[in-house]
C-alpha cells in the first residue's frame, strides 16, 4: 500500500478546508486500494461542532454494511470523538499524517486493536503548526480548550 500517495490525497483535502477558511485537517477512506470517501474539517464552514475531517469523510463515504477492508487516512491524530467513531465502526487500520501538533488518541485506538501507522509527514506537520500559530483561538475551539 502506498501510504504517501493516499496521505497526499488527505493533505489535499486539508488544504481545501484551509482555503475555505476552516481548519486544515483532511481524511480519506480507502478500500482495496480505491478511495471511497474523502472529507475535511468543516466546523467553521458549516457551523457544526462535530464536522471534523474524519467525520466528513465517513459521511461522504455513505452507508456501508461494514468497514472490514478499509483504511482511514487522516492528516492529524484523531480526537476522542473521531477515535470513538473509528472503534464503533471497527475500522481496522488508521494511517496518521502527524501527531506532533496534537497527540490525539493513538493509545486508545491501539488498546482497541486498531492498527496504527504514524507517518510523521513533514507537510502535514508544518501546515498544522503554521495554522495553530496563526489561529490559536480557532484551534483551541476545535479541540475544546
C-alpha positions as a Markdown table, in Angstrom:
| # | Residue | x | y | z |
|---|---|---|---|---|
| 1 | Unk | 0.0 | 0.0 | 0.0 |
| 2 | Unk | 1.4 | 3.4 | -1.0 |
| 3 | Unk | 0.7 | 5.4 | 2.2 |
| 4 | Unk | 2.4 | 8.5 | 0.8 |
| 5 | Unk | 0.1 | 8.6 | -2.3 |
| 6 | Unk | -3.0 | 8.3 | -0.1 |
| 7 | Unk | -1.8 | 10.8 | 2.5 |
| 8 | Unk | -1.2 | 13.3 | -0.2 |
| 9 | Unk | -4.9 | 13.0 | -1.1 |
| 10 | Unk | -5.9 | 13.6 | 2.5 |
| 11 | Unk | -3.5 | 16.5 | 2.6 |
| 12 | Unk | -5.2 | 18.0 | -0.5 |
| 13 | Unk | -8.5 | 17.8 | 1.5 |
| 14 | Unk | -6.8 | 19.6 | 4.4 |
| 15 | Unk | -5.7 | 22.3 | 2.0 |
| 16 | Unk | -9.2 | 22.7 | 0.7 |
| 17 | Unk | -10.5 | 23.2 | 4.3 |
| 18 | Unk | -7.9 | 25.8 | 4.9 |
| 19 | Unk | -8.7 | 27.6 | 1.6 |
| 20 | Unk | -12.4 | 27.7 | 2.7 |
| 21 | Unk | -11.4 | 29.4 | 5.9 |
| 22 | Unk | -11.5 | 26.3 | 8.1 |
| 23 | Unk | -9.1 | 24.1 | 9.8 |
| 24 | Unk | -6.5 | 22.2 | 7.7 |
| 25 | Unk | -7.4 | 18.6 | 8.6 |
| 26 | Unk | -8.3 | 16.1 | 5.9 |
| 27 | Unk | -9.2 | 12.4 | 5.7 |
| 28 | Unk | -9.9 | 9.7 | 3.1 |
| 29 | Unk | -11.3 | 6.2 | 3.4 |
| 30 | Unk | -9.6 | 3.6 | 1.2 |
| 31 | Unk | -10.9 | 0.1 | 0.4 |
| 32 | Unk | -8.9 | -2.4 | -1.7 |
| 33 | Unk | -6.7 | 0.4 | -3.0 |
| 34 | Unk | -9.5 | 2.7 | -4.0 |
| 35 | Unk | -10.6 | 6.0 | -2.4 |
| 36 | Unk | -14.3 | 5.5 | -1.3 |
| 37 | Unk | -14.7 | 8.6 | 0.8 |
| 38 | Unk | -13.0 | 11.9 | 1.4 |
| 39 | Unk | -13.5 | 14.9 | 3.5 |
| 40 | Unk | -12.1 | 17.8 | 5.5 |
| 41 | Unk | -12.8 | 19.7 | 8.7 |
| 42 | Unk | -15.9 | 21.8 | 8.1 |
| 43 | Unk | -16.6 | 23.1 | 11.7 |
| 44 | Unk | -16.2 | 26.7 | 10.6 |
| 45 | Unk | -17.7 | 26.5 | 7.2 |
| 46 | Unk | -20.8 | 24.6 | 8.4 |
| 47 | Unk | -21.0 | 26.0 | 11.9 |
| 48 | Unk | -21.1 | 22.3 | 13.0 |
| 49 | Unk | -19.1 | 21.4 | 16.1 |
| 50 | Unk | -18.8 | 17.7 | 15.0 |
| 51 | Unk | -17.8 | 18.3 | 11.4 |
| 52 | Unk | -14.3 | 17.0 | 11.9 |
| 53 | Unk | -12.3 | 15.8 | 8.9 |
| 54 | Unk | -12.7 | 12.1 | 9.7 |
| 55 | Unk | -16.5 | 12.6 | 10.3 |
| 56 | Unk | -16.9 | 14.4 | 7.0 |
| 57 | Unk | -15.0 | 11.7 | 5.2 |
| 58 | Unk | -17.2 | 8.9 | 6.7 |
| 59 | Unk | -20.4 | 10.8 | 5.9 |
| 60 | Unk | -19.2 | 11.3 | 2.3 |
| 61 | Unk | -18.4 | 7.5 | 2.0 |
| 62 | Unk | -22.1 | 6.8 | 2.8 |
| 63 | Unk | -23.7 | 3.8 | 4.3 |
| 64 | Unk | -21.8 | 0.6 | 4.3 |
| 65 | Unk | -22.5 | -2.9 | 5.6 |
| 66 | Unk | -19.1 | -2.9 | 7.3 |
| 67 | Unk | -15.6 | -1.4 | 7.3 |
| 68 | Unk | -13.5 | -4.6 | 7.5 |
| 69 | Unk | -11.4 | -3.9 | 4.4 |
| 70 | Unk | -10.9 | -0.2 | 4.9 |
| 71 | Unk | -8.0 | 2.1 | 5.9 |
| 72 | Unk | -8.7 | 5.6 | 7.2 |
| 73 | Unk | -6.0 | 8.2 | 6.3 |
| 74 | Unk | -6.0 | 11.4 | 8.4 |
| 75 | Unk | -3.6 | 14.3 | 8.3 |
| 76 | Unk | -3.8 | 14.7 | 12.1 |
| 77 | Unk | -4.0 | 12.3 | 15.0 |
| 78 | Unk | -7.8 | 11.7 | 15.7 |
| 79 | Unk | -9.5 | 13.4 | 18.6 |
| 80 | Unk | -11.6 | 11.2 | 21.0 |
| 81 | Unk | -14.8 | 11.8 | 19.1 |
| 82 | Unk | -13.3 | 10.6 | 15.8 |
| 83 | Unk | -11.4 | 7.8 | 17.6 |
| 84 | Unk | -14.7 | 6.6 | 19.1 |
| 85 | Unk | -16.2 | 6.5 | 15.7 |
| 86 | Unk | -13.3 | 4.5 | 14.3 |
| 87 | Unk | -13.8 | 2.0 | 17.1 |
| 88 | Unk | -17.6 | 2.0 | 16.7 |
| 89 | Unk | -17.4 | 1.1 | 13.0 |
| 90 | Unk | -14.5 | -1.3 | 13.5 |
| 91 | Unk | -12.2 | 0.4 | 11.1 |
| 92 | Unk | -9.2 | -1.9 | 11.3 |
| 93 | Unk | -6.4 | 0.5 | 10.3 |
| 94 | Unk | -5.7 | 4.2 | 10.6 |
| 95 | Unk | -2.7 | 6.0 | 8.9 |
| 96 | Unk | -1.9 | 9.3 | 10.6 |
| 97 | Unk | 0.0 | 12.1 | 9.0 |
| 98 | Unk | 1.3 | 13.6 | 12.2 |
| 99 | Unk | 0.8 | 13.6 | 15.9 |
| 100 | Unk | 3.3 | 16.3 | 16.9 |
| 101 | Unk | 0.9 | 19.2 | 17.0 |
| 102 | Unk | -1.9 | 17.2 | 18.5 |
| 103 | Unk | -1.2 | 13.8 | 20.2 |
| 104 | Unk | -4.8 | 12.7 | 19.7 |
| 105 | Unk | -5.8 | 9.3 | 20.9 |
| 106 | Unk | -3.4 | 6.8 | 19.4 |
| 107 | Unk | -3.0 | 4.8 | 22.6 |
| 108 | Unk | -6.8 | 4.5 | 22.9 |
| 109 | Unk | -7.1 | 3.2 | 19.3 |
| 110 | Unk | -4.2 | 0.7 | 19.8 |
| 111 | Unk | -5.9 | -0.5 | 23.0 |
| 112 | Unk | -9.0 | -1.3 | 20.9 |
| 113 | Unk | -6.9 | -3.3 | 18.4 |
| 114 | Unk | -6.8 | -0.6 | 15.7 |
| 115 | Unk | -3.6 | -0.9 | 13.6 |
| 116 | Unk | -1.9 | 2.5 | 13.6 |
| 117 | Unk | 0.7 | 3.8 | 11.3 |
| 118 | Unk | 2.2 | 7.2 | 12.1 |
| 119 | Unk | 3.9 | 8.7 | 9.1 |
| 120 | Unk | 5.4 | 11.8 | 10.8 |
| 121 | Unk | 4.7 | 13.6 | 7.5 |
| 122 | Unk | 6.6 | 16.9 | 7.3 |
| 123 | Unk | 3.9 | 18.6 | 5.1 |
| 124 | Unk | 1.1 | 17.7 | 7.5 |
| 125 | Unk | 3.2 | 18.8 | 10.5 |
| 126 | Unk | 4.2 | 22.2 | 9.0 |
| 127 | Unk | 0.8 | 23.0 | 7.7 |
| 128 | Unk | -0.9 | 22.3 | 11.1 |
| 129 | Unk | 1.9 | 24.1 | 13.1 |
| 130 | Unk | 1.5 | 27.2 | 11.0 |
| 131 | Unk | -2.3 | 27.1 | 11.3 |
| 132 | Unk | -2.1 | 26.8 | 15.1 |
| 133 | Unk | 0.4 | 29.7 | 15.4 |
| 134 | Unk | -1.8 | 31.9 | 13.2 |
| 135 | Unk | -5.2 | 30.9 | 14.6 |
| 136 | Unk | -4.8 | 29.9 | 18.2 |
| 137 | Unk | -8.4 | 30.8 | 19.2 |
| 138 | Unk | -9.9 | 28.7 | 16.3 |
| 139 | Unk | -7.6 | 25.8 | 17.1 |
| 140 | Unk | -8.5 | 25.9 | 20.8 |
| 141 | Unk | -12.2 | 25.9 | 19.9 |
| 142 | Unk | -11.7 | 22.8 | 17.7 |
| 143 | Unk | -10.0 | 20.8 | 20.5 |
| 144 | Unk | -12.4 | 22.3 | 23.2 |
| 145 | Unk | -9.7 | 24.1 | 25.2 |
